[in-house]
Coordinates of C-alpha atoms in Angstrom, one line a residue:
M18 CA 0.0 0.0 0.0
S19 CA 1.3 3.4 -0.9
T20 CA 2.3 6.0 1.7
H21 CA -0.4 8.3 0.4
A22 CA -3.1 5.6 0.8
T23 CA -1.8 4.7 4.3
A24 CA -1.9 8.3 5.3
L25 CA -5.5 8.7 3.9
Q26 CA -6.6 5.6 5.8
D27 CA -5.0 6.8 9.1
S28 CA -6.7 10.2 8.6
R29 CA -10.2 8.5 8.4
I30 CA -9.8 6.6 11.7
P31 CA -10.7 9.6 14.0
A32 CA -13.7 10.4 11.7
L33 CA -14.9 6.8 11.9
A34 CA -14.5 6.8 15.7
S35 CA -16.4 10.1 15.9
V36 CA -19.3 8.7 13.9
S37 CA -19.3 5.6 16.1
R38 CA -19.6 7.7 19.2
C39 CA -22.4 9.8 17.7
L40 CA -24.4 6.6 16.9
Q41 CA -23.9 5.3 20.4
Q42 CA -25.0 8.6 21.9
S43 CA -28.1 8.8 19.6
A44 CA -29.1 5.1 20.1
L45 CA -32.5 4.5 21.7
P46 CA -32.5 3.7 25.4
P47 CA -32.9 0.0 26.2
I48 CA -36.4 -1.3 26.8
Q49 CA -37.2 -1.1 30.6
A50 CA -40.1 -3.0 32.1
S51 CA -40.6 -0.7 35.1
G52 CA -40.4 3.0 36.0
R53 CA -41.5 5.5 38.7
L54 CA -44.5 7.8 38.9
S55 CA -43.3 11.3 38.7
K56 CA -46.3 13.6 38.2
V57 CA -50.1 13.6 38.1
T58 CA -51.9 16.3 36.2
G59 CA -55.7 16.1 36.1
T60 CA -56.4 12.6 35.0
T61 CA -53.0 11.9 33.4
I62 CA -50.0 10.2 35.0
E63 CA -46.4 10.9 34.0
V64 CA -43.9 8.0 34.4
E65 CA -40.1 8.2 34.2
G66 CA -37.8 5.3 33.3
L67 CA -40.4 3.1 31.7
Y68 CA -40.3 2.6 27.9
A69 CA -43.5 1.1 26.4
P70 CA -45.6 1.6 23.3
I71 CA -48.9 3.5 23.1
G72 CA -51.7 1.2 24.1
A73 CA -49.6 -0.8 26.5
Q74 CA -51.2 -2.0 29.7
C75 CA -49.4 -1.0 32.9
A76 CA -49.8 -1.6 36.7
I77 CA -49.0 1.1 39.3
D78 CA -48.0 -0.5 42.6
S79 CA -49.4 1.7 45.3
P80 CA -48.1 1.1 48.9
A81 CA -50.7 3.5 50.2
L82 CA -53.6 1.6 48.6
Q83 CA -51.9 -1.8 49.2
K84 CA -52.8 -2.8 45.7
S85 CA -52.0 -2.2 42.0
V86 CA -53.9 0.3 39.9
D87 CA -54.3 -0.5 36.2
A88 CA -53.5 2.1 33.6
E89 CA -52.9 2.5 29.9
V90 CA -50.2 4.4 27.9
I91 CA -52.0 7.1 25.9
G92 CA -48.9 9.1 24.8
F93 CA -45.3 10.2 25.6
F94 CA -43.3 13.4 25.8
D95 CA -39.6 14.0 26.4
K96 CA -38.8 10.4 27.5
K97 CA -41.8 10.4 29.8
L98 CA -44.8 8.2 29.3
I99 CA -48.3 9.6 29.7
L100 CA -50.8 7.1 31.3
M101 CA -54.4 7.2 32.2
S102 CA -55.9 5.1 35.0
Y103 CA -58.9 2.8 34.4
A104 CA -60.3 3.4 37.9
G105 CA -59.0 6.7 39.3
I106 CA -55.9 8.4 40.7
E107 CA -56.8 8.7 44.4
G108 CA -54.1 7.2 46.6
L109 CA -51.3 7.3 44.1
S110 CA -48.0 8.8 45.4
P111 CA -44.8 10.2 43.8
G112 CA -42.3 7.4 43.2
D113 CA -44.8 4.6 43.0
R114 CA -43.4 1.8 40.9
V115 CA -45.0 1.4 37.4
R116 CA -44.5 -1.8 35.5
M117 CA -45.7 -2.9 32.0
V118 CA -48.1 -5.8 32.0
S119 CA -48.7 -6.1 28.2
N120 CA -47.4 -4.2 25.2
Q121 CA -50.9 -3.9 23.6
S122 CA -54.6 -3.6 24.4
Q123 CA -56.1 -7.1 24.2
G124 CA -59.6 -8.5 24.6
Q125 CA -60.7 -12.0 25.7
L126 CA -62.9 -14.0 23.3
G127 CA -64.9 -17.2 23.5
D128 CA -68.4 -18.7 22.7
A129 CA -69.1 -18.6 26.5
L130 CA -69.7 -14.8 26.1
I131 CA -73.2 -15.5 24.7
G132 CA -75.8 -14.7 27.4
R133 CA -73.4 -12.8 29.6
V134 CA -73.0 -9.1 30.7
V135 CA -69.3 -8.0 30.9
D136 CA -67.3 -4.8 31.3
G137 CA -64.8 -3.4 28.8
F138 CA -62.1 -5.8 30.2
G139 CA -64.2 -8.9 29.9
N140 CA -65.0 -9.1 33.6
P141 CA -68.5 -10.5 34.3
L142 CA -71.0 -8.0 35.7
D143 CA -74.0 -10.4 35.9
R144 CA -72.8 -12.5 38.9
K145 CA -73.0 -15.7 37.0
G146 CA -69.5 -16.8 37.7
P147 CA -66.3 -16.7 35.6
I148 CA -66.3 -17.0 31.8
A149 CA -64.3 -19.7 30.1
Y150 CA -62.5 -17.7 27.5
Q151 CA -60.7 -19.4 24.6
Q152 CA -58.3 -16.8 23.2
R153 CA -57.1 -13.3 23.3
A154 CA -56.7 -10.8 20.4
N155 CA -55.7 -7.2 19.8
L156 CA -58.6 -4.8 20.5
D157 CA -58.0 -3.0 17.2
G158 CA -58.7 -6.1 15.3
V159 CA -57.5 -6.8 11.7
M160 CA -58.7 -4.6 9.0
L161 CA -60.0 -6.5 6.0
N162 CA -59.0 -5.7 2.5
P163 CA -62.1 -3.9 1.0
M164 CA -61.7 -5.9 -2.2
E165 CA -62.0 -9.2 -0.3
R166 CA -65.3 -8.3 1.5
G167 CA -68.4 -10.0 0.3
E168 CA -71.3 -8.1 -1.3
I169 CA -74.3 -6.8 0.7
N170 CA -77.1 -8.6 -1.2
T171 CA -79.3 -10.1 1.4
I172 CA -82.2 -8.2 3.1
L173 CA -82.1 -8.2 6.9
D174 CA -85.4 -8.8 8.6
T175 CA -85.6 -6.4 11.6
G176 CA -89.1 -7.2 12.7
V177 CA -89.9 -3.4 12.5
K178 CA -92.4 -2.5 9.8
A179 CA -91.1 1.0 9.1
I180 CA -87.5 -0.2 8.7
N181 CA -88.4 -3.3 6.7
T182 CA -90.2 -1.3 4.1
A183 CA -89.3 2.4 4.0
L184 CA -85.7 1.8 5.1
T185 CA -84.8 -1.7 3.9
I186 CA -81.4 -2.8 5.3
G187 CA -79.0 -5.5 4.1
R188 CA -76.9 -7.8 6.1
G189 CA -73.5 -6.1 6.7
Q190 CA -74.9 -2.6 6.4
R191 CA -74.0 0.1 9.0
I192 CA -76.8 2.4 10.2
G193 CA -77.0 5.3 12.6
L194 CA -80.0 5.8 15.0
I195 CA -79.9 9.6 15.4
A196 CA -82.1 11.4 18.0
G197 CA -82.2 13.7 20.9
S198 CA -82.5 12.4 24.5
G199 CA -85.7 10.7 25.6
V200 CA -87.3 9.8 22.2
G201 CA -87.2 6.0 22.4
K202 CA -83.7 5.0 21.2
S203 CA -83.3 2.3 23.9
V204 CA -86.8 0.9 23.2
L205 CA -86.1 0.6 19.5
L206 CA -82.7 -1.0 20.3
G207 CA -84.6 -3.6 22.4
M208 CA -87.0 -4.3 19.5
L209 CA -84.1 -4.8 17.1
T210 CA -82.4 -7.1 19.6
R211 CA -85.4 -9.3 20.0
N212 CA -86.8 -9.3 16.5
T213 CA -83.8 -9.1 14.1
A214 CA -82.9 -12.3 12.3
A215 CA -79.3 -12.7 13.6
D216 CA -77.3 -15.6 15.0
V217 CA -75.6 -13.4 17.7
V218 CA -76.4 -9.9 19.0
V219 CA -73.6 -7.9 20.5
I220 CA -74.7 -4.8 22.5
G221 CA -72.2 -2.1 23.6
M222 CA -73.6 0.2 26.2
I223 CA -71.0 3.1 26.5
G224 CA -71.3 5.9 28.9
E225 CA -74.9 5.1 30.0
R226 CA -76.1 5.5 33.6
G227 CA -75.7 2.3 35.6
R228 CA -79.4 2.2 36.3
E229 CA -80.1 2.2 32.5
V230 CA -77.8 -0.7 31.9
Q231 CA -79.6 -2.8 34.5
D232 CA -83.0 -1.7 33.2
F233 CA -82.1 -2.5 29.6
V234 CA -80.8 -6.0 30.4
Q235 CA -83.6 -7.0 32.7
N236 CA -86.7 -5.3 31.1
T237 CA -86.0 -4.1 27.6
L238 CA -83.8 -7.1 26.6
G239 CA -85.2 -9.7 28.9
E240 CA -84.2 -13.4 29.2
E241 CA -85.3 -14.2 25.7
G242 CA -83.2 -11.5 24.1
L243 CA -80.2 -12.1 26.4
A244 CA -80.1 -15.8 25.5
H245 CA -78.4 -15.0 22.1
S246 CA -76.7 -11.8 23.1
V247 CA -73.5 -10.4 24.5
V248 CA -73.8 -7.2 26.5
I249 CA -70.6 -5.1 27.1
A250 CA -71.2 -2.2 29.5
A251 CA -69.0 0.7 30.5
P252 CA -71.2 3.1 32.6
A253 CA -70.7 6.9 32.7
N254 CA -68.5 6.6 35.9
S255 CA -65.9 4.5 34.0
S256 CA -62.7 6.2 33.0
P257 CA -62.4 7.5 29.4
V258 CA -60.0 4.7 28.4
A259 CA -62.3 2.1 29.9
R260 CA -65.2 3.4 27.7
I261 CA -63.0 3.3 24.6
K262 CA -61.9 -0.2 25.4
A263 CA -65.5 -1.3 25.8
A264 CA -66.4 0.1 22.3
K265 CA -63.5 -1.6 20.7
L266 CA -64.2 -4.9 22.6
A267 CA -67.8 -4.8 21.2
H268 CA -66.4 -4.7 17.7
L269 CA -63.8 -7.4 18.4
V270 CA -66.4 -9.8 19.8
S271 CA -68.6 -9.1 16.8
E272 CA -65.6 -9.9 14.5
Y273 CA -64.9 -13.1 16.4
F274 CA -68.4 -14.5 15.8
R275 CA -68.5 -13.2 12.2
D276 CA -65.2 -15.1 11.4
Q277 CA -67.0 -18.2 12.5
G278 CA -69.5 -17.7 9.6
R279 CA -72.3 -16.3 11.8
H280 CA -74.5 -13.3 11.1
V281 CA -74.0 -10.8 13.9
L282 CA -76.1 -7.7 14.9
L283 CA -73.9 -5.1 16.6
L284 CA -75.7 -2.4 18.6
L285 CA -73.6 0.4 20.0
D286 CA -75.2 2.9 22.4
S287 CA -73.9 5.5 21.9
M288 CA -71.2 6.8 19.6
T289 CA -71.7 10.2 21.1
R290 CA -70.5 8.9 24.5
V291 CA -67.5 7.3 22.7
A292 CA -66.7 10.7 21.2
H293 CA -66.9 12.3 24.7
A294 CA -64.5 9.7 26.1
Q295 CA -62.0 10.3 23.3
R296 CA -62.4 14.1 23.8
E297 CA -61.4 13.7 27.4
I298 CA -58.3 11.7 26.4
G299 CA -57.4 14.1 23.6
L300 CA -57.7 17.3 25.6
A301 CA -55.8 15.7 28.5
M302 CA -53.0 15.0 26.1
G303 CA -53.0 18.6 24.9
E304 CA -54.7 18.2 21.6
P305 CA -56.2 21.4 20.2
P306 CA -60.0 21.6 20.4
T307 CA -61.9 22.0 17.1
S308 CA -65.6 22.0 16.4
K309 CA -67.6 22.0 19.7
G310 CA -64.4 21.2 21.6
Y311 CA -63.7 17.8 19.9
P312 CA -60.0 17.2 19.2
P313 CA -58.9 15.7 15.8
S314 CA -58.4 12.3 17.4
V315 CA -62.2 11.9 17.7
F316 CA -62.7 12.3 13.9
S317 CA -59.9 9.7 13.2
L318 CA -61.3 7.2 15.8
F319 CA -64.8 7.0 14.2
P320 CA -63.8 5.7 10.8
N321 CA -61.6 3.1 12.4
L322 CA -64.6 1.7 14.3
I323 CA -67.2 2.1 11.6
E324 CA -65.1 0.4 9.0
R325 CA -64.8 -2.8 11.1
P326 CA -68.4 -4.2 10.6
G327 CA -69.6 -5.5 7.3
V328 CA -69.7 -8.7 5.3
G329 CA -66.8 -11.0 6.0
R330 CA -64.1 -12.1 3.7
D331 CA -65.6 -13.7 0.5
G332 CA -69.1 -13.5 2.1
H333 CA -68.1 -15.5 5.1
G334 CA -70.4 -14.2 7.9
S335 CA -71.5 -10.6 8.4
I336 CA -71.8 -7.8 11.0
T337 CA -74.8 -5.5 10.6
S338 CA -74.3 -2.5 12.9
F339 CA -76.6 0.1 14.5
Y340 CA -74.9 3.1 16.1
T341 CA -77.0 5.4 18.3
V342 CA -76.0 9.0 18.0
L343 CA -77.2 11.6 20.5
A344 CA -78.2 14.8 18.7
E345 CA -77.5 17.3 21.5
G346 CA -80.3 19.8 21.7
D347 CA -82.0 18.0 18.8
D348 CA -79.3 19.6 16.6
R349 CA -79.1 17.4 13.4
N350 CA -76.0 19.4 12.3
D351 CA -74.0 18.5 15.4
P352 CA -70.4 17.5 14.3
I353 CA -70.8 14.0 15.7
V354 CA -74.1 13.6 13.9
D355 CA -72.5 15.0 10.7
I356 CA -69.5 12.6 10.7
C357 CA -71.7 9.6 11.4
R358 CA -74.2 10.6 8.7
A359 CA -71.3 10.9 6.2
S360 CA -69.5 7.7 7.2
L361 CA -72.4 5.2 7.6
D362 CA -74.6 3.4 5.0
G363 CA -77.7 5.2 6.1
Q364 CA -79.5 6.7 9.1
V365 CA -82.8 6.4 11.0
M366 CA -83.9 9.8 12.4
L367 CA -86.1 9.8 15.5
S368 CA -88.4 12.8 15.9
R369 CA -89.2 14.4 19.2
S370 CA -92.5 15.7 17.8
L371 CA -93.6 12.2 16.9
A372 CA -92.5 10.9 20.3
D373 CA -94.5 13.7 22.0
A374 CA -97.5 12.6 20.0
A375 CA -97.0 9.0 21.3
H376 CA -96.0 7.8 17.9
Y377 CA -93.6 4.9 18.5
P378 CA -91.1 4.1 17.2
A379 CA -90.7 7.8 16.5
I380 CA -89.1 7.2 13.1
D381 CA -89.2 10.3 10.9
L382 CA -88.9 9.3 7.3
N383 CA -87.8 12.9 6.4
G384 CA -84.0 12.7 6.8
S385 CA -84.0 8.9 7.2
I386 CA -82.4 6.8 4.4
S387 CA -81.0 3.4 3.6
R388 CA -78.4 3.9 0.9
L389 CA -78.6 0.3 -0.3
A390 CA -82.4 -0.1 -0.3
N391 CA -82.9 0.3 -4.0
S392 CA -80.2 -2.3 -4.8
L393 CA -81.8 -4.8 -2.4
L394 CA -85.5 -4.4 -3.5
D395 CA -87.2 -5.5 -6.7
S396 CA -88.8 -2.8 -8.8
K397 CA -92.3 -3.2 -7.5
R398 CA -91.3 -2.9 -3.8
A399 CA -88.9 -0.1 -4.5
L400 CA -91.7 1.9 -6.1
L401 CA -94.0 1.1 -3.2
A402 CA -91.4 2.3 -0.7
Q403 CA -90.8 5.5 -2.7
R404 CA -94.5 6.2 -2.7
L405 CA -94.7 5.7 1.1
R406 CA -91.9 8.2 1.6
R407 CA -93.3 10.7 -0.9
L408 CA -96.8 10.7 0.6
W409 CA -95.3 11.1 4.1
A410 CA -93.1 14.0 3.0
V411 CA -95.9 15.8 1.2
Y412 CA -98.2 15.6 4.2
Q413 CA -95.5 16.8 6.6
E414 CA -94.7 19.8 4.4
K415 CA -98.3 21.1 4.4
E416 CA -99.4 19.8 7.8
D417 CA -99.9 23.2 9.4
F418 CA -102.1 24.3 6.5
I419 CA -104.1 21.1 6.8
Q420 CA -104.6 21.3 10.6
V421 CA -105.9 24.9 10.5
G422 CA -108.2 24.2 7.6
A423 CA -106.4 26.5 5.2
Y424 CA -106.1 23.9 2.5
A425 CA -108.9 23.5 -0.1
Q426 CA -109.6 20.0 -1.3
S427 CA -108.8 19.2 -5.0
T428 CA -106.2 22.0 -5.2
N429 CA -103.3 19.5 -5.3
P430 CA -104.0 15.9 -6.4
E431 CA -100.8 14.6 -4.8
L432 CA -101.6 16.3 -1.5
D433 CA -105.2 15.0 -1.6
D434 CA -103.7 11.5 -2.0
A435 CA -101.4 12.1 1.0
I436 CA -104.3 13.3 3.2
R437 CA -106.5 10.3 2.2
H438 CA -103.8 7.8 3.1
H439 CA -102.3 9.6 6.1
P440 CA -104.3 7.9 8.9
K441 CA -103.5 4.4 7.6
L442 CA -99.8 5.3 7.1
V443 CA -99.5 6.6 10.6
A444 CA -101.0 3.4 12.0
F445 CA -98.7 1.4 9.8
L446 CA -95.6 3.2 10.9
Q447 CA -96.4 2.7 14.6
Q448 CA -95.6 -0.5 16.4
Q449 CA -95.7 -1.7 20.0
S450 CA -92.4 -2.7 21.6
G451 CA -93.6 -6.3 22.0
E452 CA -94.8 -6.7 18.4
S453 CA -92.8 -8.2 15.5
F454 CA -93.6 -8.2 11.8
S455 CA -91.7 -10.2 9.3
L456 CA -90.6 -8.9 5.9
R457 CA -93.5 -10.6 4.2
E458 CA -96.1 -9.3 6.7
S459 CA -94.7 -5.8 6.4
W460 CA -94.9 -5.6 2.7
L461 CA -98.4 -7.2 2.6
M462 CA -99.7 -4.6 5.0
L463 CA -98.1 -1.7 3.0
N464 CA -99.5 -3.1 -0.3
Q465 CA -103.0 -3.2 1.2
I466 CA -102.7 0.5 2.0
L467 CA -100.9 1.8 -1.2
G468 CA -101.6 -1.1 -3.6
D469 CA -104.2 1.1 -5.5

């Protein structure tokens, strides 16, 4: 080797050594399974010395409480992890040991879930003893390739006349039940649970009052409805992360039964409470509030949940989902209502004015739609459904004039037709909570009214 080459090689040695030192200094810290609690701000917990991914499950060993407090990693900042507790922060002290239990959020699955009431962690709430789970899976599930999904081509019999005819739904469709408070959403959910032709019904009750959970299970659902259902409840006093886990677990359980080839009905009450939970988490993490105080993470969470139901791979099983959405102050332009309306395959609008008039279920055909109805129905039934919706809309538009006697008969033939059929249409669209009408019965009744 020449002297020049040797000198060049020797001159690079310090540079190489310098690069090596830089790489060593910039290397990630080694994974550590435990750390120490350093700070609590509001509902968030800061931990030093623990390195874990977002979504990891942790336990905080509290000598003051003489037990461990479960928490989840929701973010990190400047080599510190940000956790949120599942139960509360009372009793935690600086320096408490924090250890990682699992590196991801998981849910427990098994056929033994049918007929049971559990919380977002799979713990039984019904005092019927432990559940024999068969496997565990990531709560976020596995997103299917949209080109591998089966086609929605089979009509779902809901047992509700108004939905079977005017808002025909297919297996695998995703529908929103949009209404203000106290207009009969829970009663309609109970009707769908008992009457819908499904192998398994999965009910997620997120952010509801504890009394309402018990009342729904015992009275609205009943033993008959519970026999083929799974109820996952996270009441309003649960922490935000526990409510989000319950919503994800409801979807995971639905996917578990769908992948067995079963037809699943998923009822989630309510998406608005899920949004409130994510808003609490996002604002605690310092996200900027946007419309009505909702941070951007709310609007990214919804599509991730809504895209999980549907027909399974190559038509193997299905999940038909109903999401209740609380229109705060009966505002149909609320941002949560708006994103659900844009993301779902249709919506059923419930009207307070109909509920006040004791018209149940209080389904308002104005604003309600099933985007797949025309592709599911034959031409005769599609025209019959369109005529029903048209007559209802025409009457509603001129109802004030009709009620005060300001409308003269024979002025508008279409309105005359709507007035003539209105009493029978009102009776047809009403249904007692204990009644059930099959698809055939529903169409026969409508044909008797409008078949002329």
